[in-house]
Amino acid sequence: KAGVTQTPRYLIKTRGQQVTLSCSPISGHRSVSWYQQTPGQGLQFLFEYFSETQRNKGNFPGRFSGRQFSNSRSEMNVSTLELGDSALYLCASSSIGLAADTQYFGPGTRLTVL
Amino acid sequence: AQSVTQPDIHITVSEGASLELRCNYSYGATPYLFWYVQSPGQGLQLLLKYFSGDTLVQGIKGFEAEFKRSQSSFNLRKPSVHWSDAAEYFCAVGGSNFGNEKLTFGTGTRLTIIP
């Protein structure tokens, strides 16, 4: 079974631009979560989607948004990029998103904002 | 609110020596506890998880962890480390309420192995 895939793996953007990251979960998984990882703040939860609905959201500004498609693939969008948005963005999928489910992480997208 | 503390930012261990990484959690209900490992430039890989039952949990790569409710701890151990164990290790706690499914991670412990 293929793992979680994230595209692109690396991105360089400039301040003020917007960016869209993509995540394809493991086949059959319906829950997708997004995390931001930075050296200063560590791993922080962004949001979780299940069956095309955002079910849970972390403490991030409205510039961070996401969506999930009917095939469970998910995208996250960051508008009006700031230098502080430079981070590794990790996507994780699980079966139905219960806390007891194992979350499987993708390799991440490394975003650099100049 | 749930939280996780990993008090050791960096640990150096000789190859073949034993290892213990500390993790303390705070959670109001029954915690679901996880240990993940991250190699440079990679995503996170699950080592082991605890939900209920036996408080000593076995994981992959020879790792184990012990849940101690009285101490709010979930320490990770390995009897003999290998050079390939060098990585960053994250402890995480998950909610037990459907609809509040997120992991809260500790700040991580970087493990260095010396020959």
PDB file of C-alpha atoms in Angstrom:
ATOM      1  CA  LYS A   1       0.000   0.000   0.000  1.00  0.00           C
ATOM      2  CA  ALA A   2       1.456   3.358  -0.966  1.00  0.00           C
ATOM      3  CA  GLY A   3       2.160   5.793   1.840  1.00  0.00           C
ATOM      4  CA  VAL A   4       1.108   9.388   2.253  1.00  0.00           C
ATOM      5  CA  THR A   5       2.414  11.541  -0.553  1.00  0.00           C
ATOM      6  CA  GLN A   6       2.907  15.276  -0.490  1.00  0.00           C
ATOM      7  CA  THR A   7       3.610  17.591  -3.370  1.00  0.00           C
ATOM      8  CA  PRO A   8       5.668  19.521  -3.973  1.00  0.00           C
ATOM      9  CA  ARG A   9       8.505  18.504  -1.693  1.00  0.00           C
ATOM     10  CA  TYR A  10      10.149  21.907  -1.800  1.00  0.00           C
ATOM     11  CA  LEU A  11       8.824  25.389  -2.484  1.00  0.00           C
ATOM     12  CA  ILE A  12      10.360  28.833  -2.502  1.00  0.00           C
ATOM     13  CA  LYS A  13       8.022  31.810  -2.429  1.00  0.00           C
ATOM     14  CA  THR A  14       8.288  35.492  -1.661  1.00  0.00           C
ATOM     15  CA  ARG A  15       6.412  37.480   0.923  1.00  0.00           C
ATOM     16  CA  GLY A  16       2.867  38.361  -0.073  1.00  0.00           C
ATOM     17  CA  GLN A  17       2.439  35.438  -2.427  1.00  0.00           C
ATOM     18  CA  GLN A  18       0.122  32.532  -1.816  1.00  0.00           C
ATOM     19  CA  VAL A  19       0.872  28.827  -1.933  1.00  0.00           C
ATOM     20  CA  THR A  20      -1.064  25.577  -2.231  1.00  0.00           C
ATOM     21  CA  LEU A  21       0.241  22.295  -0.885  1.00  0.00           C
ATOM     22  CA  SER A  22      -1.213  18.923  -1.730  1.00  0.00           C
ATOM     23  CA  CYS A  23      -1.560  15.701   0.239  1.00  0.00           C
ATOM     24  CA  SER A  24      -2.714  12.302  -0.957  1.00  0.00           C
ATOM     25  CA  PRO A  25      -3.589  10.003   1.940  1.00  0.00           C
ATOM     26  CA  ILE A  26      -3.155   6.275   2.145  1.00  0.00           C
ATOM     27  CA  SER A  27      -5.809   4.516   0.108  1.00  0.00           C
ATOM     28  CA  GLY A  28      -8.943   4.028   2.201  1.00  0.00           C
ATOM     29  CA  HIS A  29      -8.050   6.669   4.766  1.00  0.00           C
ATOM     30  CA  ARG A  30     -10.646   9.367   5.175  1.00  0.00           C
ATOM     31  CA  SER A  31      -9.044  11.627   7.738  1.00  0.00           C
ATOM     32  CA  VAL A  32      -6.268  14.040   6.840  1.00  0.00           C
ATOM     33  CA  SER A  33      -4.487  16.301   9.291  1.00  0.00           C
ATOM     34  CA  TRP A  34      -1.980  19.049   8.651  1.00  0.00           C
ATOM     35  CA  TYR A  35       0.870  20.124  10.911  1.00  0.00           C
ATOM     36  CA  GLN A  36       3.431  22.896  10.742  1.00  0.00           C
ATOM     37  CA  GLN A  37       6.936  22.168  11.984  1.00  0.00           C
ATOM     38  CA  THR A  38       9.391  24.959  12.757  1.00  0.00           C
ATOM     39  CA  PRO A  39      12.550  25.038  14.877  1.00  0.00           C
ATOM     40  CA  GLY A  40      11.038  27.624  17.198  1.00  0.00           C
ATOM     41  CA  GLN A  41       7.492  26.350  17.672  1.00  0.00           C
ATOM     42  CA  GLY A  42       7.954  22.653  16.999  1.00  0.00           C
ATOM     43  CA  LEU A  43       5.078  20.629  15.611  1.00  0.00           C
ATOM     44  CA  GLN A  44       1.769  22.455  15.661  1.00  0.00           C
ATOM     45  CA  PHE A  45      -1.618  21.197  14.537  1.00  0.00           C
ATOM     46  CA  LEU A  46      -3.217  23.192  11.736  1.00  0.00           C
ATOM     47  CA  PHE A  47      -6.474  21.403  10.919  1.00  0.00           C
ATOM     48  CA  GLU A  48      -8.090  18.055  10.287  1.00  0.00           C
ATOM     49  CA  TYR A  49     -10.507  17.039   7.571  1.00  0.00           C
ATOM     50  CA  PHE A  50     -12.828  14.091   7.453  1.00  0.00           C
ATOM     51  CA  SER A  51     -15.233  13.370   4.615  1.00  0.00           C
ATOM     52  CA  GLU A  52     -14.648  16.792   3.075  1.00  0.00           C
ATOM     53  CA  THR A  53     -15.461  18.605   6.332  1.00  0.00           C
ATOM     54  CA  GLN A  54     -13.086  20.475   8.554  1.00  0.00           C
ATOM     55  CA  ARG A  55     -13.588  18.836  11.890  1.00  0.00           C
ATOM     56  CA  ASN A  56     -10.922  20.461  14.009  1.00  0.00           C
ATOM     57  CA  LYS A  57      -8.733  23.518  13.732  1.00  0.00           C
ATOM     58  CA  GLY A  58      -5.611  24.718  15.497  1.00  0.00           C
ATOM     59  CA  ASN A  59      -4.657  28.246  16.472  1.00  0.00           C
ATOM     60  CA  PHE A  60      -3.534  29.664  13.164  1.00  0.00           C
ATOM     61  CA  PRO A  61      -4.678  32.834  11.418  1.00  0.00           C
ATOM     62  CA  GLY A  62      -7.273  32.757   8.680  1.00  0.00           C
ATOM     63  CA  ARG A  63      -4.533  32.978   6.059  1.00  0.00           C
ATOM     64  CA  PHE A  64      -4.182  29.243   6.543  1.00  0.00           C
ATOM     65  CA  SER A  65      -6.996  27.296   4.991  1.00  0.00           C
ATOM     66  CA  GLY A  66      -7.595  23.863   3.627  1.00  0.00           C
ATOM     67  CA  ARG A  67     -10.033  21.603   1.915  1.00  0.00           C
ATOM     68  CA  GLN A  68     -10.605  17.958   1.226  1.00  0.00           C
ATOM     69  CA  PHE A  69     -11.938  16.391  -1.909  1.00  0.00           C
ATOM     70  CA  SER A  70     -14.285  13.462  -2.332  1.00  0.00           C
ATOM     71  CA  ASN A  71     -11.328  11.138  -2.941  1.00  0.00           C
ATOM     72  CA  SER A  72      -9.893  12.240   0.448  1.00  0.00           C
ATOM     73  CA  ARG A  73      -7.011  14.143  -1.109  1.00  0.00           C
ATOM     74  CA  SER A  74      -6.425  17.377   0.709  1.00  0.00           C
ATOM     75  CA  GLU A  75      -4.918  20.740  -0.048  1.00  0.00           C
ATOM     76  CA  MET A  76      -3.842  23.513   2.228  1.00  0.00           C
ATOM     77  CA  ASN A  77      -3.464  27.100   1.167  1.00  0.00           C
ATOM     78  CA  VAL A  78      -1.528  29.911   2.740  1.00  0.00           C
ATOM     79  CA  SER A  79      -2.283  33.387   1.479  1.00  0.00           C
ATOM     80  CA  THR A  80      -0.241  36.547   1.893  1.00  0.00           C
ATOM     81  CA  LEU A  81       2.869  34.658   2.905  1.00  0.00           C
ATOM     82  CA  GLU A  82       5.034  35.965   5.725  1.00  0.00           C
ATOM     83  CA  LEU A  83       8.640  35.128   6.512  1.00  0.00           C
ATOM     84  CA  GLY A  84       7.454  33.245   9.584  1.00  0.00           C
ATOM     85  CA  ASP A  85       5.502  30.826   7.425  1.00  0.00           C
ATOM     86  CA  SER A  86       8.755  29.172   6.410  1.00  0.00           C
ATOM     87  CA  ALA A  87       8.394  25.667   7.758  1.00  0.00           C
ATOM     88  CA  LEU A  88       8.035  21.987   7.029  1.00  0.00           C
ATOM     89  CA  TYR A  89       4.361  21.249   6.455  1.00  0.00           C
ATOM     90  CA  LEU A  90       3.420  17.694   7.300  1.00  0.00           C
ATOM     91  CA  CYS A  91       0.298  15.877   6.305  1.00  0.00           C
ATOM     92  CA  ALA A  92      -0.940  12.804   8.136  1.00  0.00           C
ATOM     93  CA  SER A  93      -3.710  10.416   7.260  1.00  0.00           C
ATOM     94  CA  SER A  94      -5.639   7.933   9.344  1.00  0.00           C
ATOM     95  CA  SER A  95      -8.530   5.614   8.843  1.00  0.00           C
ATOM     96  CA  ILE A  96     -11.421   7.548  10.331  1.00  0.00           C
ATOM     97  CA  GLY A  97      -9.566  10.027  12.459  1.00  0.00           C
ATOM     98  CA  LEU A  98     -10.243   8.745  15.916  1.00  0.00           C
ATOM     99  CA  ALA A  99      -7.616   9.585  18.486  1.00  0.00           C
ATOM    100  CA  ALA A 100      -6.927   5.860  18.709  1.00  0.00           C
ATOM    101  CA  ASP A 101      -6.114   5.636  15.010  1.00  0.00           C
ATOM    102  CA  THR A 102      -2.508   5.639  13.972  1.00  0.00           C
ATOM    103  CA  GLN A 103      -1.630   8.706  11.952  1.00  0.00           C
ATOM    104  CA  TYR A 104       0.713   8.057   9.063  1.00  0.00           C
ATOM    105  CA  PHE A 105       2.829  11.006   8.074  1.00  0.00           C
ATOM    106  CA  GLY A 106       4.043  12.064   4.680  1.00  0.00           C
ATOM    107  CA  PRO A 107       7.583  13.328   4.030  1.00  0.00           C
ATOM    108  CA  GLY A 108       6.440  16.942   4.189  1.00  0.00           C
ATOM    109  CA  THR A 109       6.684  20.005   2.007  1.00  0.00           C
ATOM    110  CA  ARG A 110       9.523  22.363   2.855  1.00  0.00           C
ATOM    111  CA  LEU A 111       8.310  25.929   2.289  1.00  0.00           C
ATOM    112  CA  THR A 112      10.803  28.764   2.255  1.00  0.00           C
ATOM    113  CA  VAL A 113       9.492  32.334   2.192  1.00  0.00           C
ATOM    114  CA  LEU A 114      11.953  34.999   1.083  1.00  0.00           C
TER     115      LEU A 114
ATOM    116  CA  ALA B   1      -5.727  21.615  27.370  1.00  0.00           C
ATOM    117  CA  GLN B   2      -3.384  18.794  26.573  1.00  0.00           C
ATOM    118  CA  SER B   3       0.375  19.275  26.663  1.00  0.00           C
ATOM    119  CA  VAL B   4       3.563  17.261  26.424  1.00  0.00           C
ATOM    120  CA  THR B   5       6.956  17.978  27.961  1.00  0.00           C
ATOM    121  CA  GLN B   6      10.177  16.428  26.776  1.00  0.00           C
ATOM    122  CA  PRO B   7      12.736  17.798  29.207  1.00  0.00           C
ATOM    123  CA  ASP B   8      15.824  16.686  27.292  1.00  0.00           C
ATOM    124  CA  ILE B   9      16.525  18.688  24.150  1.00  0.00           C
ATOM    125  CA  HIS B  10      19.597  16.694  23.183  1.00  0.00           C
ATOM    126  CA  ILE B  11      20.978  13.361  24.391  1.00  0.00           C
ATOM    127  CA  THR B  12      24.248  11.718  23.396  1.00  0.00           C
ATOM    128  CA  VAL B  13      24.671   7.989  23.895  1.00  0.00           C
ATOM    129  CA  SER B  14      27.411   5.559  22.982  1.00  0.00           C
ATOM    130  CA  GLU B  15      26.552   2.845  20.524  1.00  0.00           C
ATOM    131  CA  GLY B  16      25.485  -0.266  22.414  1.00  0.00           C
ATOM    132  CA  ALA B  17      24.487   1.656  25.521  1.00  0.00           C
ATOM    133  CA  SER B  18      20.965   1.779  26.880  1.00  0.00           C
ATOM    134  CA  LEU B  19      18.648   4.699  26.224  1.00  0.00           C
ATOM    135  CA  GLU B  20      15.780   6.361  28.014  1.00  0.00           C
ATOM    136  CA  LEU B  21      13.965   9.385  26.643  1.00  0.00           C
ATOM    137  CA  ARG B  22      11.624  11.164  29.005  1.00  0.00           C
ATOM    138  CA  CYS B  23       8.103  12.330  28.309  1.00  0.00           C
ATOM    139  CA  ASN B  24       5.544  13.873  30.646  1.00  0.00           C
ATOM    140  CA  TYR B  25       2.024  14.673  29.578  1.00  0.00           C
ATOM    141  CA  SER B  26      -0.962  16.622  30.770  1.00  0.00           C
ATOM    142  CA  TYR B  27      -4.435  15.573  29.740  1.00  0.00           C
ATOM    143  CA  GLY B  28      -7.745  15.650  31.553  1.00  0.00           C
ATOM    144  CA  ALA B  29      -9.142  12.363  30.319  1.00  0.00           C
ATOM    145  CA  THR B  30      -7.709   9.034  29.259  1.00  0.00           C
ATOM    146  CA  PRO B  31      -4.618   9.852  27.226  1.00  0.00           C
ATOM    147  CA  TYR B  32      -3.609   8.191  24.015  1.00  0.00           C
ATOM    148  CA  LEU B  33       0.177   8.356  23.908  1.00  0.00           C
ATOM    149  CA  PHE B  34       2.566   8.000  21.014  1.00  0.00           C
ATOM    150  CA  TRP B  35       6.252   8.065  20.243  1.00  0.00           C
ATOM    151  CA  TYR B  36       7.361   9.108  16.770  1.00  0.00           C
ATOM    152  CA  VAL B  37      10.824   9.272  15.236  1.00  0.00           C
ATOM    153  CA  GLN B  38      11.961  11.690  12.562  1.00  0.00           C
ATOM    154  CA  SER B  39      15.144  11.298  10.555  1.00  0.00           C
ATOM    155  CA  PRO B  40      16.617  14.394   8.889  1.00  0.00           C
ATOM    156  CA  GLY B  41      14.503  15.587   5.993  1.00  0.00           C
ATOM    157  CA  GLN B  42      11.861  12.947   6.615  1.00  0.00           C
ATOM    158  CA  GLY B  43       8.360  12.766   7.968  1.00  0.00           C
ATOM    159  CA  LEU B  44       7.441  11.109  11.234  1.00  0.00           C
ATOM    160  CA  GLN B  45       7.360   7.376  11.752  1.00  0.00           C
ATOM    161  CA  LEU B  46       5.341   5.806  14.559  1.00  0.00           C
ATOM    162  CA  LEU B  47       7.449   3.783  17.003  1.00  0.00           C
ATOM    163  CA  LEU B  48       4.716   2.733  19.396  1.00  0.00           C
ATOM    164  CA  LYS B  49       1.453   3.796  20.965  1.00  0.00           C
ATOM    165  CA  TYR B  50      -0.457   3.284  24.192  1.00  0.00           C
ATOM    166  CA  PHE B  51      -4.219   3.331  24.569  1.00  0.00           C
ATOM    167  CA  SER B  52      -5.043   1.019  27.444  1.00  0.00           C
ATOM    168  CA  GLY B  53      -4.148  -2.307  28.998  1.00  0.00           C
ATOM    169  CA  ASP B  54      -0.593  -3.385  29.644  1.00  0.00           C
ATOM    170  CA  THR B  55       1.415  -0.332  30.646  1.00  0.00           C
ATOM    171  CA  LEU B  56       4.584  -1.639  28.992  1.00  0.00           C
ATOM    172  CA  VAL B  57       4.279  -1.225  25.236  1.00  0.00           C
ATOM    173  CA  GLN B  58       6.548  -2.792  22.659  1.00  0.00           C
ATOM    174  CA  GLY B  59       7.272  -1.004  19.430  1.00  0.00           C
ATOM    175  CA  ILE B  60       9.314  -1.292  16.294  1.00  0.00           C
ATOM    176  CA  LYS B  61      13.111  -1.241  16.096  1.00  0.00           C
ATOM    177  CA  GLY B  62      13.456  -2.705  19.603  1.00  0.00           C
ATOM    178  CA  PHE B  63      11.888   0.258  21.411  1.00  0.00           C
ATOM    179  CA  GLU B  64       9.524   0.038  24.353  1.00  0.00           C
ATOM    180  CA  ALA B  65       7.731   2.565  26.523  1.00  0.00           C
ATOM    181  CA  GLU B  66       6.140   2.425  29.931  1.00  0.00           C
ATOM    182  CA  PHE B  67       2.995   4.332  30.851  1.00  0.00           C
ATOM    183  CA  LYS B  68       2.958   5.515  34.456  1.00  0.00           C
ATOM    184  CA  ARG B  69      -0.313   7.247  35.271  1.00  0.00           C
ATOM    185  CA  SER B  70       0.811   8.333  38.746  1.00  0.00           C
ATOM    186  CA  GLN B  71       3.770  10.172  37.253  1.00  0.00           C
ATOM    187  CA  SER B  72       2.021  11.289  34.044  1.00  0.00           C
ATOM    188  CA  SER B  73       4.945   9.842  32.160  1.00  0.00           C
ATOM    189  CA  PHE B  74       5.501   7.776  29.057  1.00  0.00           C
ATOM    190  CA  ASN B  75       9.248   7.231  28.795  1.00  0.00           C
ATOM    191  CA  LEU B  76      10.823   5.555  25.786  1.00  0.00           C
ATOM    192  CA  ARG B  77      13.559   2.970  26.275  1.00  0.00           C
ATOM    193  CA  LYS B  78      15.892   0.827  24.255  1.00  0.00           C
ATOM    194  CA  PRO B  79      18.374  -1.613  25.829  1.00  0.00           C
ATOM    195  CA  SER B  80      21.095  -1.178  23.223  1.00  0.00           C
ATOM    196  CA  VAL B  81      21.199   1.640  20.678  1.00  0.00           C
ATOM    197  CA  HIS B  82      22.520   1.387  17.151  1.00  0.00           C
ATOM    198  CA  TRP B  83      24.080   4.172  15.100  1.00  0.00           C
ATOM    199  CA  SER B  84      20.961   4.153  12.923  1.00  0.00           C
ATOM    200  CA  ASP B  85      18.873   5.273  15.909  1.00  0.00           C
ATOM    201  CA  ALA B  86      20.300   8.777  15.631  1.00  0.00           C
ATOM    202  CA  ALA B  87      17.271  10.955  14.920  1.00  0.00           C
ATOM    203  CA  GLU B  88      14.775  13.228  16.617  1.00  0.00           C
ATOM    204  CA  TYR B  89      12.155  11.641  18.829  1.00  0.00           C
ATOM    205  CA  PHE B  90       8.759  13.118  19.557  1.00  0.00           C
ATOM    206  CA  CYS B  91       6.290  12.162  22.227  1.00  0.00           C
ATOM    207  CA  ALA B  92       2.658  13.027  21.519  1.00  0.00           C
ATOM    208  CA  VAL B  93      -0.681  12.862  23.274  1.00  0.00           C
ATOM    209  CA  GLY B  94      -3.999  12.497  21.498  1.00  0.00           C
ATOM    210  CA  GLY B  95      -7.497  13.386  22.522  1.00  0.00           C
ATOM    211  CA  SER B  96      -9.991  10.666  23.280  1.00  0.00           C
ATOM    212  CA  ASN B  97     -13.076  12.544  22.138  1.00  0.00           C
ATOM    213  CA  PHE B  98     -14.353  11.865  18.663  1.00  0.00           C
ATOM    214  CA  GLY B  99     -14.322  15.112  16.775  1.00  0.00           C
ATOM    215  CA  ASN B 100     -11.329  16.477  18.622  1.00  0.00           C
ATOM    216  CA  GLU B 101      -8.751  14.412  16.913  1.00  0.00           C
ATOM    217  CA  LYS B 102      -5.399  16.067  17.001  1.00  0.00           C
ATOM    218  CA  LEU B 103      -1.983  15.214  18.308  1.00  0.00           C
ATOM    219  CA  THR B 104      -0.129  17.521  20.638  1.00  0.00           C
ATOM    220  CA  PHE B 105       3.592  17.006  20.326  1.00  0.00           C
ATOM    221  CA  GLY B 106       6.463  17.631  22.658  1.00  0.00           C
ATOM    222  CA  THR B 107       9.385  19.715  21.481  1.00  0.00           C
ATOM    223  CA  GLY B 108      11.417  16.660  20.651  1.00  0.00           C
ATOM    224  CA  THR B 109      14.681  15.095  21.821  1.00  0.00           C
ATOM    225  CA  ARG B 110      17.579  14.909  19.412  1.00  0.00           C
ATOM    226  CA  LEU B 111      19.556  11.702  19.858  1.00  0.00           C
ATOM    227  CA  THR B 112      23.202  11.546  18.877  1.00  0.00           C
ATOM    228  CA  ILE B 113      25.044   8.229  18.847  1.00  0.00           C
ATOM    229  CA  ILE B 114      28.806   8.155  19.306  1.00  0.00           C
ATOM    230  CA  PRO B 115      30.934   5.153  18.309  1.00  0.00           C
TER     231      PRO B 115
END
